[in-house]
PDB file of C-alpha atoms and ligand atoms in Angstrom:
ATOM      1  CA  UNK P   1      15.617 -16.556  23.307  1.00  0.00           C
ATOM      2  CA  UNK P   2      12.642 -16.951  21.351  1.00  0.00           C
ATOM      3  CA  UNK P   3      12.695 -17.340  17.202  1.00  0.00           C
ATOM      4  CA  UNK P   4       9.352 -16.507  15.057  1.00  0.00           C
ATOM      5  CA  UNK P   5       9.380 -16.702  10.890  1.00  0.00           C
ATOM      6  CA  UNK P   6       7.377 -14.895   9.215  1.00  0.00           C
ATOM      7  CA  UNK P   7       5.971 -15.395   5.526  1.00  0.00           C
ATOM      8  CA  UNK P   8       4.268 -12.294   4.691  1.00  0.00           C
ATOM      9  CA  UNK P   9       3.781  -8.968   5.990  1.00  0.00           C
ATOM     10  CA  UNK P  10       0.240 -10.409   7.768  1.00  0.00           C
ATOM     11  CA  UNK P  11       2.269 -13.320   9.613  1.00  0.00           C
ATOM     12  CA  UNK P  12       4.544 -10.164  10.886  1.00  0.00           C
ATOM     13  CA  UNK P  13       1.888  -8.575  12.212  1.00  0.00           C
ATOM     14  CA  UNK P  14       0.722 -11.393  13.675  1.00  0.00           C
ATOM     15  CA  UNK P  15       4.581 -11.908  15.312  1.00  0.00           C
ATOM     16  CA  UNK P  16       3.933  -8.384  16.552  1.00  0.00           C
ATOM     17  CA  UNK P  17       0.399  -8.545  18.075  1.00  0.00           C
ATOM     18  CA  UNK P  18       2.074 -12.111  20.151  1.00  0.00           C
ATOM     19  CA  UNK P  19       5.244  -9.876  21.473  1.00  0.00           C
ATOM     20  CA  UNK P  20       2.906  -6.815  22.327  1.00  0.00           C
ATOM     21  CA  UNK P  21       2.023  -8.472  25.674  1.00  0.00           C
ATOM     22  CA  UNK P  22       4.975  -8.353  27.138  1.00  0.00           C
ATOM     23  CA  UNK P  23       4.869  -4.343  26.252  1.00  0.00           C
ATOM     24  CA  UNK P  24       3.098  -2.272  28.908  1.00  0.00           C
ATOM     25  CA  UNK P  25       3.622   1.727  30.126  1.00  0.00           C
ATOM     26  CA  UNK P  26       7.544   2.116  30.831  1.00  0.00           C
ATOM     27  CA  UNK P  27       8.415  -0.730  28.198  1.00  0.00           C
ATOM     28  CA  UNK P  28      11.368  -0.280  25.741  1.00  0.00           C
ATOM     29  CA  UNK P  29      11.776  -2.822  22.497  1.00  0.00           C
ATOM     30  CA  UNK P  30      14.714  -2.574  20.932  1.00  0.00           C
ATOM     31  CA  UNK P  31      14.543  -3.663  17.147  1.00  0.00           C
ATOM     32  CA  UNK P  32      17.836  -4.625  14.980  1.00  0.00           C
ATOM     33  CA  UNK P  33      18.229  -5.669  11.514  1.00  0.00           C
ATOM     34  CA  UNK P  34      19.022  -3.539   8.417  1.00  0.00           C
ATOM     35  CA  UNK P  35      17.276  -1.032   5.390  1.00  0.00           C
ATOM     36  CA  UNK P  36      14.011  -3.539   4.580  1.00  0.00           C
ATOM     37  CA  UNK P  37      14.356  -5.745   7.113  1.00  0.00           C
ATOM     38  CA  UNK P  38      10.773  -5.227   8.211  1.00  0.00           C
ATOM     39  CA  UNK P  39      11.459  -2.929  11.189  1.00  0.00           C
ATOM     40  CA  UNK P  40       8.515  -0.486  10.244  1.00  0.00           C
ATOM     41  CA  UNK P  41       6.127  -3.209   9.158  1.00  0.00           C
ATOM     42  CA  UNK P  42       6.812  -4.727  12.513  1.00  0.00           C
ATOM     43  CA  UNK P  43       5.674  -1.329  14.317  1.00  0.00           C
ATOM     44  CA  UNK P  44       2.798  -1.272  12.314  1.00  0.00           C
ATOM     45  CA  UNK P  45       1.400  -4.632  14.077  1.00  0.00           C
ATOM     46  CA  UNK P  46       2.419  -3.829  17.263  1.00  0.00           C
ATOM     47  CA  UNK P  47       0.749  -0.343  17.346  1.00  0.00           C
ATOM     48  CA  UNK P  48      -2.697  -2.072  15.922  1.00  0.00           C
ATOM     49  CA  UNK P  49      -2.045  -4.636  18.613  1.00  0.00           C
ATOM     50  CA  UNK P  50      -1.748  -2.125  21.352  1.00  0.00           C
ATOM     51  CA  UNK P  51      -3.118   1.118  20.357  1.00  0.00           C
ATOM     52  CA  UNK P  52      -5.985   0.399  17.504  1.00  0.00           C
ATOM     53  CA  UNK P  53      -7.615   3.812  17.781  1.00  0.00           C
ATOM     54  CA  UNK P  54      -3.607   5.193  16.601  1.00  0.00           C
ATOM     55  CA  UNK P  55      -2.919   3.124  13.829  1.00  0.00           C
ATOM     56  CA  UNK P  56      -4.248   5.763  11.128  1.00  0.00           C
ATOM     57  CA  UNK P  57      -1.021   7.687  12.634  1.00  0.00           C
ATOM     58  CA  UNK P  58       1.714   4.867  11.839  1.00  0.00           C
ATOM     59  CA  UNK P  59       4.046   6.040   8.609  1.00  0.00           C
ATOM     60  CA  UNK P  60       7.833   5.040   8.508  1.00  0.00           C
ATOM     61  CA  UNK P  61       9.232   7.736  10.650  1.00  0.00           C
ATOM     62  CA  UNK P  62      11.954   7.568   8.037  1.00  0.00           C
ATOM     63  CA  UNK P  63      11.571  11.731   7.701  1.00  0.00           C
ATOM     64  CA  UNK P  64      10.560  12.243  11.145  1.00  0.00           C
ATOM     65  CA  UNK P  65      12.905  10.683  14.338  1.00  0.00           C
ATOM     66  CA  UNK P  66      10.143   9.957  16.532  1.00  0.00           C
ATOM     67  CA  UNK P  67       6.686   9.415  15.968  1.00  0.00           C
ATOM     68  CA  UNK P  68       4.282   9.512  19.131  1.00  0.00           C
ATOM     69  CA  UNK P  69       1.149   7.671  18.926  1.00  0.00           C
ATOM     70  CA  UNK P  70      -1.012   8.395  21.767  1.00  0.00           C
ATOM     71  CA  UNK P  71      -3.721   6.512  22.501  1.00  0.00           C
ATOM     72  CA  UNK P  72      -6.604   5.832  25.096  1.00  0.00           C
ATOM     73  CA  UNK P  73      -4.825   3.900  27.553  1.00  0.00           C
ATOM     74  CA  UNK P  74      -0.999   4.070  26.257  1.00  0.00           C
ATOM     75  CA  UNK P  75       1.413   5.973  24.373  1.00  0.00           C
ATOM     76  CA  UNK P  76       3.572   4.872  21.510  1.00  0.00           C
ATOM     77  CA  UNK P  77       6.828   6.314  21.111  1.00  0.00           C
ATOM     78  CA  UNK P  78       8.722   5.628  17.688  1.00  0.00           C
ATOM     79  CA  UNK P  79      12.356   6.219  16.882  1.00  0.00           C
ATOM     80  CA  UNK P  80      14.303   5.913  13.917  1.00  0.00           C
ATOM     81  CA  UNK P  81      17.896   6.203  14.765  1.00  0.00           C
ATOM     82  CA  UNK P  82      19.194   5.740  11.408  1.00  0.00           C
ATOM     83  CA  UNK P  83      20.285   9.436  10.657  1.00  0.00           C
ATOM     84  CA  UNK P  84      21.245  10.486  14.405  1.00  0.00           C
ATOM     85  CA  UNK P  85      25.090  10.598  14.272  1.00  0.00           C
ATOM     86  CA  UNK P  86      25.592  11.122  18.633  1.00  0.00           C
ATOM     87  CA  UNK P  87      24.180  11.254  22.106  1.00  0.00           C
ATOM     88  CA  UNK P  88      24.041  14.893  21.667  1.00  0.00           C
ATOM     89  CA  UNK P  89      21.714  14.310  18.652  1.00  0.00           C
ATOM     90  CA  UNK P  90      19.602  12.090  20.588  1.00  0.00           C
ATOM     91  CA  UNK P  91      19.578  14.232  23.330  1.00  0.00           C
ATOM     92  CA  UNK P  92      17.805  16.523  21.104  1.00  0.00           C
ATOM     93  CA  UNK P  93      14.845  14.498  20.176  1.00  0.00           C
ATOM     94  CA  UNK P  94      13.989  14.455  23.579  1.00  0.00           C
ATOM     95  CA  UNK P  95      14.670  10.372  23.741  1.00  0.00           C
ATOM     96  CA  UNK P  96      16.049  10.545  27.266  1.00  0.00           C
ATOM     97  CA  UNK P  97      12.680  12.602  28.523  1.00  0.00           C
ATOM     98  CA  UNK P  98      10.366  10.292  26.223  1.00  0.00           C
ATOM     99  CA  UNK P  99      11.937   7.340  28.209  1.00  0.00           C
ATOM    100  CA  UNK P 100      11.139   8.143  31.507  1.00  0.00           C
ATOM    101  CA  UNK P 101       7.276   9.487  30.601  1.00  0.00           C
ATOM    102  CA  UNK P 102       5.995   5.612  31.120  1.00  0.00           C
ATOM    103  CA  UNK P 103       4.672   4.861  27.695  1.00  0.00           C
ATOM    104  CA  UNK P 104       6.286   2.420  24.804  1.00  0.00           C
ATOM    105  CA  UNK P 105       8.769   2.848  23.064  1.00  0.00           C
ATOM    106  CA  UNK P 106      10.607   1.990  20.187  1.00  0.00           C
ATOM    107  CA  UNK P 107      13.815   2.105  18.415  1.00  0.00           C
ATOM    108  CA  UNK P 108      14.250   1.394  15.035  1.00  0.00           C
ATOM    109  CA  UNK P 109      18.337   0.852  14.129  1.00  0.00           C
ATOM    110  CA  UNK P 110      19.309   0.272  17.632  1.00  0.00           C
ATOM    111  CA  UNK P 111      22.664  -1.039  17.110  1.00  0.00           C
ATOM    112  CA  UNK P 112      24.024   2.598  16.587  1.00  0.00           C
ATOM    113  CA  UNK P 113      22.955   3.322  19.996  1.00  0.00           C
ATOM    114  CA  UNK P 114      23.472   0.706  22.168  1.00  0.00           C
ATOM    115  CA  UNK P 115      25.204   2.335  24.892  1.00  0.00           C
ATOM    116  CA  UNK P 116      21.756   4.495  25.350  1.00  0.00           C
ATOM    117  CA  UNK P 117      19.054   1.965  25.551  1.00  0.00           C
ATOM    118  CA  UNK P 118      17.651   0.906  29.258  1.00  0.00           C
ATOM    119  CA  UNK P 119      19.080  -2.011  30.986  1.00  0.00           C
ATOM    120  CA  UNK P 120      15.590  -3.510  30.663  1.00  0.00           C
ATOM    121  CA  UNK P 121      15.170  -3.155  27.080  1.00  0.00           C
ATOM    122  CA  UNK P 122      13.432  -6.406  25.133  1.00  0.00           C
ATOM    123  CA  UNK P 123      15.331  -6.875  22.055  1.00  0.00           C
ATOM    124  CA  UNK P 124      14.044  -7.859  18.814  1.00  0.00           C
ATOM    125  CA  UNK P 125      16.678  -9.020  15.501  1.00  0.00           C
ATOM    126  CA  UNK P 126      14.583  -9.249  12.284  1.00  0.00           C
ATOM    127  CA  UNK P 127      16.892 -10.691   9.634  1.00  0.00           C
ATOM    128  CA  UNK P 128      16.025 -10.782   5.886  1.00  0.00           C
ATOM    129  CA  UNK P 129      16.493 -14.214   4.787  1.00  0.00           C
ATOM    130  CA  UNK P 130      14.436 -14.567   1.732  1.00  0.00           C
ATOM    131  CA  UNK P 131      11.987 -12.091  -0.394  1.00  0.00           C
ATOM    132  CA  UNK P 132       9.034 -12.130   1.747  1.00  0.00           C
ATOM    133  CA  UNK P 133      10.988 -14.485   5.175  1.00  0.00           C
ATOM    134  CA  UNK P 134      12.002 -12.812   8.112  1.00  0.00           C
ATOM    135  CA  UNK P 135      13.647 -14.362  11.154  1.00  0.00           C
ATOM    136  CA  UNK P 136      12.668 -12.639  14.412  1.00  0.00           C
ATOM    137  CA  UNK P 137      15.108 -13.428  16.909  1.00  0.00           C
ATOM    138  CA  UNK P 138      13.827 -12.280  20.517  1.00  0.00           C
ATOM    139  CA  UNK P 139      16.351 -11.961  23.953  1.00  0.00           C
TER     140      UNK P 139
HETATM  141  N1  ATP Z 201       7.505 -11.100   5.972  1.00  0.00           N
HETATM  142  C1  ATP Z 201       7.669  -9.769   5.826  1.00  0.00           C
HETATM  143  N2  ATP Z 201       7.554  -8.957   6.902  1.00  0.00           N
HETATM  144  C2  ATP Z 201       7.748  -7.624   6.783  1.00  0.00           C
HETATM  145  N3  ATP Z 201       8.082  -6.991   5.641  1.00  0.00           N
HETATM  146  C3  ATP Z 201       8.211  -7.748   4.545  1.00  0.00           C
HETATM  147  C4  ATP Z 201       8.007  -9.157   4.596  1.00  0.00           C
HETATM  148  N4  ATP Z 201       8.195  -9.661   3.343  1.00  0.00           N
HETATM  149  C5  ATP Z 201       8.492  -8.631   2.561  1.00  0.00           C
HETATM  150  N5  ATP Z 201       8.501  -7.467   3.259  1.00  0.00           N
HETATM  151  C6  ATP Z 201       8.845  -6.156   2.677  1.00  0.00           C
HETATM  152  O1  ATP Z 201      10.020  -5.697   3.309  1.00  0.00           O
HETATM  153  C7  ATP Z 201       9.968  -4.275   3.447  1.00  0.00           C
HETATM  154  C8  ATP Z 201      10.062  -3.904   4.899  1.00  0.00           C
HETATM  155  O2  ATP Z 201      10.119  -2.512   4.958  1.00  0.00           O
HETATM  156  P1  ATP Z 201      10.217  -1.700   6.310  1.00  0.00           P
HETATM  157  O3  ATP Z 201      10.037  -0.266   5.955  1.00  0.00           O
HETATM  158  O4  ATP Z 201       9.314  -2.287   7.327  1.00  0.00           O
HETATM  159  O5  ATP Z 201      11.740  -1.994   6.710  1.00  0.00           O
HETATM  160  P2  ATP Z 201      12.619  -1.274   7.802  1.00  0.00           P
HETATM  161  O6  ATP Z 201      13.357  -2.368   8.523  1.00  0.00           O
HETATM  162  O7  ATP Z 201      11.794  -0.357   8.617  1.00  0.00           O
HETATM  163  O8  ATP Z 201      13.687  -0.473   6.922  1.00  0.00           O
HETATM  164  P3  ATP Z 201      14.441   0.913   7.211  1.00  0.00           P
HETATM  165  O9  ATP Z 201      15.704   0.559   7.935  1.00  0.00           O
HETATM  166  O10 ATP Z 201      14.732   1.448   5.861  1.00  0.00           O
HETATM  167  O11 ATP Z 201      13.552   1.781   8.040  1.00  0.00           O
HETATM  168  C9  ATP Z 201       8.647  -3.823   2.829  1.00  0.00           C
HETATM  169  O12 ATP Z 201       8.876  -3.461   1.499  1.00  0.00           O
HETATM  170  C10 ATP Z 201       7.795  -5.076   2.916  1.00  0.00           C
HETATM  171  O13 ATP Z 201       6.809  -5.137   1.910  1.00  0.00           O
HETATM  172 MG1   MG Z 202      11.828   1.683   9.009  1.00  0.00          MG
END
């Protein structure tokens, strides 16, 4: 278990750009932590870190459930579970065919789907514990 604070939203990027090496083609990160925790910002650095010719793409996929970001050498794939109520509304996205086409990818609000995510999957807690401080908790 490894724990990072961040200060700002620079230092998060920073956090995201150090735990983007352990993220190559087939990689899952699983991110936790609740509405402003910094889950978006997070995906922000980690897509500059690994994809820098995508990162004009990166929104909040807050309207959209996955975002693909495909780059020269990898692809990004980024989920917001928030509004997806069952597997049969995952199934739908496509998550279980994104999975197994070797690029990143990402969940945002993972704790609704635990069951779902890949034995292998790094997991990342960002916890809210002051205006602009967030705890990153890795396992
Ligand atoms: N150190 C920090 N790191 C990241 N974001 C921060 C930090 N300090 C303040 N913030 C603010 O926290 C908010 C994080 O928003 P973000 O959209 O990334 O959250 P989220 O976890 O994706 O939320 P949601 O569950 O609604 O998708 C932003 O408004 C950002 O400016
Ligand atoms: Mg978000």
């Amino acid at each position: 278990m490894e724990i990072y604070t961040s200060n700002s939203i620079a230092e998060t990027e920073e956090i995201a750009k150090e735990i983007a090496k352990r993220l190559t083609n087939g990689g899952f990160l699983a991110l936790y932590g609740g509405m402003g925790a910094g889950k978006t910002a997070f995906v922000r650095g980690l897509v500059k870190a690994l994809c820098p010719e995508c990162l004009d793409l990166v929104h909040s996929p807050t309207f959209a459930i996955v975002n693909e970001y495909r780059g020269n050498n990898i692809d990004i794939f980024h989920f917001d579970l928030y509004r997806l109520t069952d597997e049969d509304d995952l199934y739908s996205t496509g998550f279980y065919d994104y999975i197994e086409q070797g690029g990143v990818t990402i969940t945002e609000w993972s704790e609704l789907f635990e069951n779902e995510l890949p034995e292998d999957a790094i997991k990342l807690k960002i916890e809210n514990v002051g205006e602009n401080v967030r705890r990153f908790t890795l396992c």
